[in-house]
């Protein structure tokens, strides 16, 4: 079973269709699957529902798929960095579902773990809980949230082996490991690809069972959204 | 004299205790990390997946794989650990974080908090705020006392809530209030220097009791 593909185009071949649901890892622009997003743009597939914490910025990340109007609906926790997003939303050209960030993460985790719903206290008494079932446990009210799965999860990892075992780097990890578990198919772009056995089994973050296809690139743009530094003394 | 932003942050830093795990929101709350009292150590959590958040990097050392929840480049410390978003909010929701300090648009006398949306305007999203206020053991709001001279401490929030009955303390440029989440209401604990009780009453819609030594 070969999981490695020569480029993003072949890694996504046969997986894309109009109206599908795609999970995309990343927080802001950190840890986003930038090569796979670019290839989805090139494919022209449209009417997408995209589950991702953010919506990129103008001209980068998922912002690219907004420019081409390929996204019909976003499920996100925060989209404040994207002017085009605001324009499309206010014109009614884009549907939007806000989830609290932790609820979004847990919905994805649950989906990947075969849990159809769970109860959380996040959002009780707010707009987020409207129309949802609530239940009291031990004197506290909780709201029911549903697990989430997607037709495709696109993930960025630092390193993979040929079996699909993954290692993430620093805060570029974020939503990537949970999304890898919740895609019916998961495609991963990596910075380093090694033979199976070269990653210490104890150091693996995501086991290869969750990964169907891997593509490696030498160079990534990895744009920084808020470059903040201190002066050397 | 009302407190400056720096003085507000300094006052909020006095709520930190040795060994605390703390989440700081964006804006004035971020400044709190500059005033951690000497002799205590706290670990800062960044909800995008990091405990033990270090200072901004030196110029040239920025790493696109190492950012905080405000998307700013940061650094790691010897205590740092990284984790995914589900585990990060497991920490938050599970009550493992001791203290959250965050900003607000409105706070009500019953501890309701509104800080994520203004209807009719483009809404950016709640990010992790709803999870933080629902799950963290103690929630301190750090905000200006008024917005364009309108009170932000109200009987009831008029904006959509981030959380119901979730705020334990409010620190503004004029003073410090404690809120009992279990229905005993709001109490004024401290006034900023040269701020009179009359002034703070005039700029507060919420009802509040007076703590020891006030009034």
XYZ file of N, CA, C and O in Angstrom, chain A residues 6-178:
692
model
N 3.259 12.174 -5.668
C 4.321 13.103 -6.080
C 3.973 14.583 -5.912
O 4.866 15.412 -5.760
N 2.693 14.919 -5.962
C 2.328 16.338 -5.820
C 0.881 16.448 -5.345
O 0.158 15.442 -5.264
N 0.463 17.670 -5.043
C -0.874 17.880 -4.477
C -1.960 17.475 -5.474
O -3.013 16.955 -5.086
N -1.699 17.697 -6.752
C -2.711 17.386 -7.769
C -3.023 15.886 -7.783
O -4.193 15.497 -7.739
N -1.998 15.077 -7.794
C -2.248 13.626 -7.803
C -2.762 13.165 -6.432
O -3.567 12.234 -6.352
N -2.321 13.820 -5.355
C -2.778 13.420 -4.014
C -4.279 13.663 -3.850
O -4.945 12.984 -3.066
N -4.804 14.661 -4.557
C -6.238 14.977 -4.432
C -7.058 14.381 -5.584
O -8.290 14.500 -5.594
N -6.411 13.717 -6.532
C -7.116 13.203 -7.717
C -8.235 12.252 -7.304
O -8.042 11.354 -6.477
N -9.419 12.487 -7.866
C -10.551 11.610 -7.607
C -11.274 11.877 -6.302
O -12.289 11.237 -6.010
N -10.793 12.817 -5.512
C -11.397 13.059 -4.199
C -12.321 14.268 -4.170
O -13.088 14.445 -3.226
N -12.219 15.141 -5.167
C -12.931 16.422 -5.098
C -14.218 16.394 -5.916
O -14.230 15.896 -7.044
N -15.296 16.894 -5.339
C -16.534 17.064 -6.105
C -17.325 18.243 -5.550
O -17.198 18.597 -4.365
N -18.123 18.857 -6.389
C -18.905 20.025 -5.985
C -19.817 19.662 -4.807
O -20.377 18.571 -4.760
N -19.967 20.618 -3.878
C -20.889 20.424 -2.763
C -20.340 19.587 -1.622
O -21.053 19.288 -0.674
N -19.074 19.235 -1.688
C -18.508 18.378 -0.627
C -18.129 19.183 0.616
O -18.070 20.414 0.581
N -17.883 18.446 1.693
C -17.450 19.056 2.950
C -15.973 18.756 3.168
O -15.549 17.601 3.081
N -15.205 19.831 3.437
C -13.751 19.691 3.626
C -13.351 20.295 4.972
O -13.721 21.422 5.279
N -12.604 19.549 5.762
C -11.971 20.103 6.966
C -10.571 20.546 6.598
O -9.845 19.790 5.944
N -10.195 21.743 7.052
C -8.861 22.263 6.760
C -8.186 22.671 8.061
O -8.687 23.530 8.798
N -7.047 22.063 8.370
C -6.313 22.357 9.599
C -5.722 23.753 9.584
O -5.725 24.451 8.566
N -5.185 24.144 10.750
C -4.538 25.445 10.868
C -5.225 26.344 11.870
O -6.413 26.167 12.175
N -4.430 27.280 12.396
C -4.940 28.322 13.291
C -4.369 29.620 12.757
O -3.151 29.799 12.729
N -5.248 30.544 12.333
C -4.725 31.671 11.562
C -4.085 31.098 10.317
O -4.674 30.243 9.642
N -2.850 31.522 10.029
C -2.136 30.960 8.880
C -1.098 29.934 9.320
O -0.312 29.447 8.505
N -1.091 29.599 10.609
C -0.086 28.681 11.134
C -0.583 27.240 11.014
O -1.649 26.895 11.512
N 0.191 26.423 10.320
C -0.184 25.017 10.158
C -1.284 24.782 9.159
O -1.949 23.754 9.206
N -1.502 25.725 8.253
C -2.526 25.489 7.222
C -1.943 24.618 6.111
O -0.759 24.698 5.802
N -2.797 23.798 5.486
C -2.337 22.973 4.370
C -2.306 23.788 3.080
O -3.180 23.687 2.223
N -1.291 24.627 2.955
C -1.304 25.647 1.894
C -1.208 25.065 0.493
O -1.830 25.596 -0.435
N -0.446 23.973 0.311
C -0.323 23.386 -1.031
C -1.644 22.744 -1.454
O -2.032 22.801 -2.621
N -2.309 22.098 -0.499
C -3.568 21.415 -0.815
C -4.677 22.433 -1.081
O -5.519 22.232 -1.958
N -4.672 23.541 -0.345
C -5.645 24.612 -0.607
C -5.427 25.162 -2.017
O -6.387 25.350 -2.786
N -4.165 25.397 -2.381
C -3.860 25.927 -3.722
C -4.356 24.966 -4.803
O -4.867 25.385 -5.847
N -4.221 23.673 -4.554
C -4.655 22.697 -5.551
C -6.186 22.629 -5.630
O -6.759 22.447 -6.710
N -6.857 22.793 -4.501
C -8.329 22.824 -4.523
C -8.788 24.041 -5.325
O -9.743 23.972 -6.103
N -8.078 25.156 -5.141
C -8.384 26.338 -5.950
C -8.231 26.011 -7.434
O -9.121 26.273 -8.249
N -7.117 25.410 -7.799
C -6.836 25.104 -9.204
C -7.867 24.132 -9.786
O -8.193 24.197 -10.975
N -8.414 23.261 -8.944
C -9.368 22.250 -9.436
C -10.700 22.870 -9.846
O -11.445 22.294 -10.624
N -11.023 24.036 -9.267
C -12.281 24.705 -9.594
C -13.501 24.103 -8.916
O -14.629 24.561 -9.138
N -13.325 23.111 -8.060
C -14.456 22.503 -7.355
C -15.176 23.584 -6.546
O -14.547 24.495 -6.017
N -16.529 23.524 -6.500
C -17.246 24.639 -5.858
C -18.412 24.156 -4.986
O -18.663 22.960 -4.879
N -19.068 25.141 -4.356
C -20.161 24.803 -3.442
C -19.656 24.080 -2.205
O -20.367 23.274 -1.601
N -18.436 24.406 -1.801
C -17.809 23.671 -0.697
C -18.340 24.141 0.655
O -18.559 25.334 0.867
N -18.516 23.196 1.568
C -18.642 23.527 2.983
C -17.275 23.280 3.599
O -16.743 22.175 3.492
N -16.705 24.338 4.187
C -15.361 24.207 4.748
C -15.419 24.383 6.259
O -15.967 25.364 6.763
N -14.884 23.407 6.956
C -14.792 23.438 8.416
C -13.354 23.787 8.755
O -12.433 23.017 8.462
N -13.162 24.964 9.320
C -11.806 25.405 9.650
C -11.923 26.500 10.696
O -12.851 27.302 10.644
N -11.003 26.542 11.635
C -11.134 27.503 12.731
C -11.258 28.931 12.225
O -12.018 29.729 12.756
N -10.484 29.258 11.180
C -10.494 30.600 10.599
C -10.693 30.485 9.097
O -10.743 29.382 8.562
N -10.784 31.625 8.435
C -11.037 31.619 6.989
C -9.878 32.224 6.212
O -10.049 32.770 5.129
N -8.671 32.134 6.769
C -7.516 32.705 6.095
C -7.558 34.224 6.143
O -8.303 34.815 6.930
N -6.743 34.855 5.321
C -6.782 36.308 5.183
C -6.945 36.604 3.702
O -6.901 35.695 2.880
N -7.133 37.875 3.382
C -7.243 38.224 1.969
C -5.958 37.799 1.266
O -4.863 38.205 1.638
N -6.091 36.935 0.270
C -4.937 36.539 -0.531
C -4.112 35.387 0.006
O -3.095 35.037 -0.593
N -4.525 34.783 1.117
C -3.746 33.641 1.626
C -4.659 32.665 2.362
O -5.697 33.045 2.891
N -4.230 31.422 2.385
C -4.999 30.375 3.060
C -6.357 30.210 2.401
O -6.488 30.309 1.173
N -7.378 29.971 3.211
C -8.717 29.766 2.649
C -9.251 31.023 1.977
O -10.216 30.957 1.211
N -8.629 32.180 2.240
C -8.982 33.399 1.524
C -8.929 33.202 0.014
O -9.696 33.808 -0.735
N -8.034 32.318 -0.444
C -7.905 32.047 -1.883
C -9.186 31.439 -2.445
O -9.587 31.726 -3.577
N -9.835 30.568 -1.659
C -11.057 29.894 -2.132
C -12.282 30.791 -1.986
O -13.326 30.520 -2.577
N -12.145 31.847 -1.177
C -13.220 32.846 -1.106
C -13.176 33.730 -2.345
O -14.209 34.063 -2.920
N -11.948 34.077 -2.775
C -11.796 34.931 -3.964
C -12.459 34.301 -5.176
O -13.027 34.991 -6.011
N -12.358 32.995 -5.282
C -12.900 32.288 -6.445
C -14.337 31.837 -6.209
O -14.906 31.133 -7.048
N -14.915 32.219 -5.054
C -16.303 31.857 -4.713
C -16.521 30.344 -4.684
O -17.606 29.867 -5.001
N -15.496 29.598 -4.303
C -15.648 28.138 -4.276
C -16.284 27.652 -2.972
O -16.750 26.530 -2.895
N -16.261 28.518 -1.947
C -16.827 28.124 -0.651
C -18.250 28.655 -0.532
O -18.499 29.844 -0.727
N -19.193 27.768 -0.225
C -20.575 28.176 -0.021
C -20.910 28.371 1.442
O -21.798 29.152 1.794
N -20.197 27.650 2.297
C -20.481 27.727 3.730
C -19.201 27.479 4.525
O -18.407 26.608 4.179
N -19.036 28.276 5.593
C -17.912 28.072 6.513
C -18.448 27.699 7.884
O -19.414 28.296 8.366
N -17.807 26.747 8.528
C -18.032 26.468 9.951
C -16.725 26.803 10.648
O -15.708 26.148 10.411
N -16.738 27.864 11.471
C -15.511 28.446 12.019
C -15.782 28.999 13.408
O -16.935 29.123 13.817
N -14.711 29.394 14.101
C -14.918 30.089 15.381
C -14.583 31.575 15.278
O -15.081 32.370 16.070
N -13.747 31.947 14.310
C -13.329 33.356 14.217
C -12.884 33.660 12.798
O -12.008 32.982 12.261
N -13.488 34.678 12.191
C -13.174 34.993 10.788
C -12.804 36.468 10.625
O -12.897 37.026 9.546
N -12.340 37.078 11.722
C -12.182 38.531 11.763
C -11.072 39.113 10.920
O -10.980 40.326 10.781
N -10.209 38.273 10.352
C -9.036 38.821 9.658
C -9.254 38.952 8.158
O -8.326 39.166 7.403
N -10.489 38.776 7.704
C -10.711 38.623 6.274
C -11.804 39.554 5.768
O -12.991 39.336 6.000
N -11.404 40.611 5.052
C -12.365 41.617 4.558
C -13.303 41.039 3.511
O -14.490 41.310 3.503
N -12.737 40.235 2.596
C -13.556 39.644 1.539
C -14.647 38.774 2.159
O -15.791 38.765 1.690
N -14.274 38.074 3.210
C -15.254 37.234 3.902
C -16.443 38.078 4.338
O -17.602 37.731 4.107
N -16.153 39.204 4.976
C -17.219 40.087 5.457
C -18.104 40.545 4.297
O -19.330 40.517 4.401
N -17.479 40.934 3.187
C -18.241 41.407 2.031
C -19.187 40.317 1.518
O -20.366 40.551 1.295
N -18.645 39.113 1.334
C -19.443 38.017 0.781
C -20.572 37.645 1.727
O -21.703 37.376 1.303
N -20.266 37.674 3.023
C -21.269 37.298 4.015
C -22.406 38.324 4.034
O -23.583 37.962 4.022
N -22.034 39.591 4.030
C -23.058 40.639 4.102
C -23.907 40.681 2.835
O -25.063 41.071 2.863
N -23.328 40.261 1.702
C -24.089 40.187 0.444
C -24.909 38.906 0.341
O -25.616 38.697 -0.651
N -24.805 38.037 1.335
C -25.576 36.799 1.327
C -25.008 35.734 0.410
O -25.677 34.757 0.082
N -23.741 35.906 -0.002
C -23.136 34.927 -0.921
C -22.393 33.815 -0.187
O -21.835 32.910 -0.811
N -22.382 33.927 1.128
C -21.630 32.963 1.924
C -22.416 32.656 3.184
O -22.870 33.566 3.875
N -22.583 31.376 3.464
C -23.262 30.969 4.687
C -22.197 30.772 5.770
O -21.067 30.394 5.480
N -22.596 31.026 7.005
C -21.610 31.000 8.084
C -22.230 30.363 9.315
O -23.344 30.704 9.710
N -21.523 29.420 9.905
C -21.940 28.867 11.201
C -20.792 29.046 12.178
O -19.712 28.496 11.979
N -21.034 29.847 13.232
C -20.008 30.033 14.256
C -20.133 28.964 15.319
O -21.227 28.712 15.825
N -19.024 28.379 15.667
C -18.937 27.477 16.811
C -17.898 28.034 17.775
O -16.844 28.485 17.319
N -18.144 27.958 19.081
C -17.045 28.263 20.008
C -15.851 27.360 19.666
O -16.039 26.200 19.297
N -14.659 27.904 19.794
C -13.483 27.182 19.310
C -13.330 25.794 19.944
O -12.997 24.827 19.263
N -13.586 25.717 21.241
C -13.448 24.424 21.913
C -14.552 23.459 21.509
O -14.339 22.244 21.434
N -15.729 23.994 21.260
C -16.832 23.156 20.791
C -16.524 22.637 19.391
O -16.749 21.460 19.090
N -15.957 23.496 18.554
C -15.571 23.071 17.204
C -14.537 21.941 17.273
O -14.677 20.905 16.617
N -13.522 22.139 18.106
C -12.470 21.121 18.233
C -13.063 19.800 18.740
O -12.727 18.724 18.245
N -13.955 19.901 19.724
C -14.522 18.688 20.315
C -15.500 18.013 19.366
O -15.604 16.786 19.344
N -16.231 18.790 18.573
C -17.130 18.200 17.570
C -16.321 17.358 16.573
O -16.751 16.289 16.151
N -15.156 17.875 16.198
C -14.307 17.165 15.246
C -13.705 15.924 15.909
O -13.700 14.837 15.335
N -13.231 16.107 17.143
C -12.675 14.960 17.874
C -13.733 13.866 18.010
O -13.472 12.686 17.774
N -14.955 14.287 18.395
C -16.044 13.325 18.568
C -16.354 12.626 17.245
O -16.485 11.398 17.200
N -16.461 13.422 16.183
C -16.755 12.838 14.875
C -15.750 11.761 14.498
O -16.118 10.665 14.055
N -14.477 12.061 14.717
C -13.424 11.113 14.371
C -13.425 9.883 15.257
O -12.924 8.821 14.879
N -14.004 10.038 16.460
C -13.995 8.938 17.438
C -15.323 8.189 17.460
O -15.565 7.380 18.362
N -16.203 8.480 16.493
C -17.463 7.744 16.404
C -18.480 8.139 17.455
O -19.357 7.354 17.810
N -18.383 9.368 17.947
C -19.322 9.865 18.962
C -20.257 10.861 18.286
O -19.817 11.920 17.845
N -21.552 10.538 18.163
C -22.448 11.385 17.374
C -22.820 12.702 18.058
O -23.201 13.652 17.383
N -22.726 12.762 19.383
C -23.108 13.979 20.101
C -22.507 13.936 21.495
O -22.152 12.877 22.002
N -22.406 15.133 22.098
C -21.889 15.218 23.473
C -22.495 16.445 24.122
O -23.090 17.300 23.440
N -22.354 16.545 25.430
C -22.873 17.701 26.161
C -21.732 18.560 26.673
O -20.737 18.037 27.174
N -21.875 19.870 26.532
C -20.867 20.812 27.023
C -21.556 22.000 27.682
O -22.674 22.364 27.326
N -20.863 22.614 28.650
C -21.439 23.822 29.266
C -21.115 25.075 28.455
O -21.709 26.131 28.670
N -20.186 24.956 27.497
C -19.845 26.123 26.670
C -21.062 26.595 25.876
O -21.672 25.804 25.159
N -21.397 27.867 26.014
C -22.470 28.447 25.208
C -23.852 28.372 25.839
O -24.802 28.924 25.278
N -23.977 27.701 26.976
C -25.287 27.639 27.641
C -25.735 29.066 27.986
O -24.955 29.861 28.490
N -26.980 29.388 27.653
C -27.493 30.725 27.941
C -27.116 31.751 26.881
O -27.334 32.945 27.065
N -26.533 31.307 25.760
C -26.156 32.225 24.675
C -26.832 31.798 23.373
O -27.470 30.745 23.304
N -26.624 32.610 22.324
C -27.176 32.295 20.996
C -26.763 30.905 20.505
O -27.506 30.253 19.776
N -25.572 30.487 20.910
C -25.034 29.210 20.449
C -25.929 28.027 20.865
O -26.005 27.019 20.170
N -26.611 28.172 21.983
C -27.419 27.055 22.503
C -28.852 27.079 21.982
O -29.608 26.125 22.219
N -29.217 28.149 21.261
C -30.614 28.264 20.814
C -30.990 27.130 19.883
O -30.274 26.821 18.931
N -32.138 26.514 20.162
C -32.636 25.426 19.326
C -31.960 24.095 19.576
O -32.244 23.116 18.886
N -31.042 24.042 20.543
C -30.358 22.779 20.824
C -30.868 22.191 22.130
O -31.301 22.925 23.025
N -30.776 20.877 22.214
C -31.216 20.188 23.422
C -30.287 20.527 24.588
O -29.066 20.566 24.422
N -30.879 20.791 25.766
C -30.050 20.978 26.950
C -30.431 19.918 27.980
O -31.537 19.372 27.951
N -29.510 19.641 28.866
C -29.791 18.665 29.909
C -28.966 19.016 31.150
O -27.844 19.515 31.034
N -29.549 18.757 32.323
C -28.834 19.027 33.563
C -28.111 17.772 34.038
O -28.687 16.682 34.052
N -26.851 17.942 34.405
C -26.080 16.880 35.048
C -25.491 17.456 36.324
O -24.850 18.511 36.290
N -25.703 16.797 37.437
C -25.104 17.223 38.719
C -25.348 18.710 38.987
O -24.443 19.426 39.420
N -26.554 19.166 38.676
C -26.921 20.533 39.023
C -26.456 21.595 38.053
O -26.641 22.791 38.292
N -25.828 21.201 36.952
C -25.373 22.183 35.968
C -25.995 21.881 34.611
O -26.185 20.715 34.254
N -26.295 22.953 33.857
C -26.931 22.778 32.549
C -25.878 22.671 31.445
O -24.902 23.439 31.431
N -26.108 21.732 30.562
C -25.203 21.494 29.424
C -26.016 21.507 28.137
O -27.210 21.220 28.136
N -25.356 21.837 27.028
C -26.021 21.852 25.729
C -25.440 20.727 24.871
O -24.241 20.420 24.949
N -26.313 20.122 24.068
C -25.858 19.027 23.219
C -25.272 19.562 21.911
O -25.881 20.394 21.252
N -24.111 19.091 21.571
C -23.458 19.434 20.301
C -23.184 18.145 19.540
O -22.915 17.113 20.137
N -23.229 18.227 18.215
C -23.062 17.045 17.376
C -21.613 16.839 16.932
O -20.889 17.807 16.722
N -21.229 15.587 16.799
C -19.935 15.277 16.200
C -19.906 15.699 14.742
O -20.951 15.801 14.092
N -18.717 15.981 14.237
C -18.548 16.438 12.848
C -17.601 15.498 12.105
O -16.542 15.148 12.622
N -17.996 15.130 10.894
C -17.066 14.442 10.006
C -17.076 15.183 8.671
O -17.929 16.038 8.439
N -16.124 14.865 7.819
C -16.042 15.538 6.515
C -15.703 14.513 5.433
O -15.149 13.454 5.722
N -16.042 14.859 4.195
C -15.675 13.994 3.070
C -14.158 13.905 2.942
O -13.609 12.878 2.570
N -13.520 15.018 3.268
C -12.071 15.111 3.080
C -11.489 15.986 4.187
O -12.046 17.035 4.507
N -10.389 15.551 4.779
C -9.630 16.411 5.691
C -8.300 16.714 5.035
O -7.628 15.795 4.535
N -7.929 17.990 5.005
C -6.600 18.370 4.495
C -5.801 18.926 5.668
O -6.270 19.768 6.426
N -4.588 18.401 5.806
C -3.800 18.575 7.020
C -2.375 18.942 6.642
O -1.863 18.475 5.620
N -1.746 19.778 7.479
C -0.323 20.060 7.323
C 0.415 19.482 8.532
O 0.069 19.789 9.669
N 1.414 18.647 8.267
C 2.252 18.115 9.352
C 3.702 18.443 9.052
O 4.076 18.713 7.903
N 4.519 18.402 10.095
C 5.946 18.684 9.905
C 6.633 17.494 9.246
O 7.373 17.620 8.290
N 6.312 16.300 9.752
C 7.021 15.108 9.279
C 6.072 13.932 9.208
O 5.188 13.791 10.062
N 6.264 13.107 8.191
C 5.524 11.848 8.090
C 6.499 10.746 7.748
O 7.557 11.007 7.168
N 6.126 9.514 8.083
C 6.831 8.393 7.483
C 5.917 7.789 6.416
O 4.769 8.220 6.252
N 6.440 6.829 5.681
C 5.693 6.307 4.540
C 4.426 5.568 4.962
O 3.537 5.336 4.148
N 4.327 5.193 6.238
C 3.113 4.562 6.764
C 2.024 5.617 7.057
O 0.864 5.281 7.280
N 2.415 6.886 7.080
C 1.439 7.945 7.381
C 1.439 8.379 8.833
O 0.602 9.174 9.252
N 2.370 7.858 9.605
C 2.530 8.342 10.987
C 3.021 9.788 10.940
O 3.920 10.107 10.161
N 2.417 10.638 11.768
C 2.688 12.074 11.654
C 3.288 12.667 12.930
O 2.948 12.252 14.040
N 4.129 13.679 12.698
C 4.638 14.515 13.784
C 4.375 15.969 13.397
O 4.640 16.375 12.261
N 3.820 16.714 14.331
C 3.541 18.128 14.096
C 4.593 18.969 14.797
O 5.328 18.479 15.661
N 4.650 20.254 14.428
C 5.677 21.126 15.007
C 5.027 22.317 15.717
O 4.250 23.044 15.126
N 5.354 22.475 16.996
C 4.975 23.614 17.826
C 3.472 23.921 17.687
O 2.652 23.006 17.655
N 3.104 25.199 17.603
C 1.662 25.521 17.554
C 1.073 25.363 16.158
O -0.109 25.660 15.956
N 1.858 24.863 15.209
C 1.277 24.509 13.901
C 0.470 23.210 14.016
O -0.165 22.798 13.053
N 0.480 22.612 15.194
C -0.294 21.378 15.400
C -1.796 21.691 15.386
O -2.544 21.123 14.612
N -2.228 22.530 16.293
C -3.608 23.039 16.448
C -4.699 22.045 16.026
O -4.846 20.990 16.645
N -5.488 22.357 15.015
C -6.611 21.493 14.634
C -6.196 20.297 13.763
O -7.024 19.438 13.453
N -4.941 20.271 13.313
C -4.544 19.252 12.332
C -4.741 17.806 12.800
O -5.322 17.008 12.068
N -4.283 17.445 14.028
C -4.434 16.033 14.417
C -5.892 15.589 14.550
O -6.233 14.473 14.155
N -6.759 16.453 15.095
C -8.161 16.031 15.247
C -8.840 15.936 13.888
O -9.638 15.030 13.651
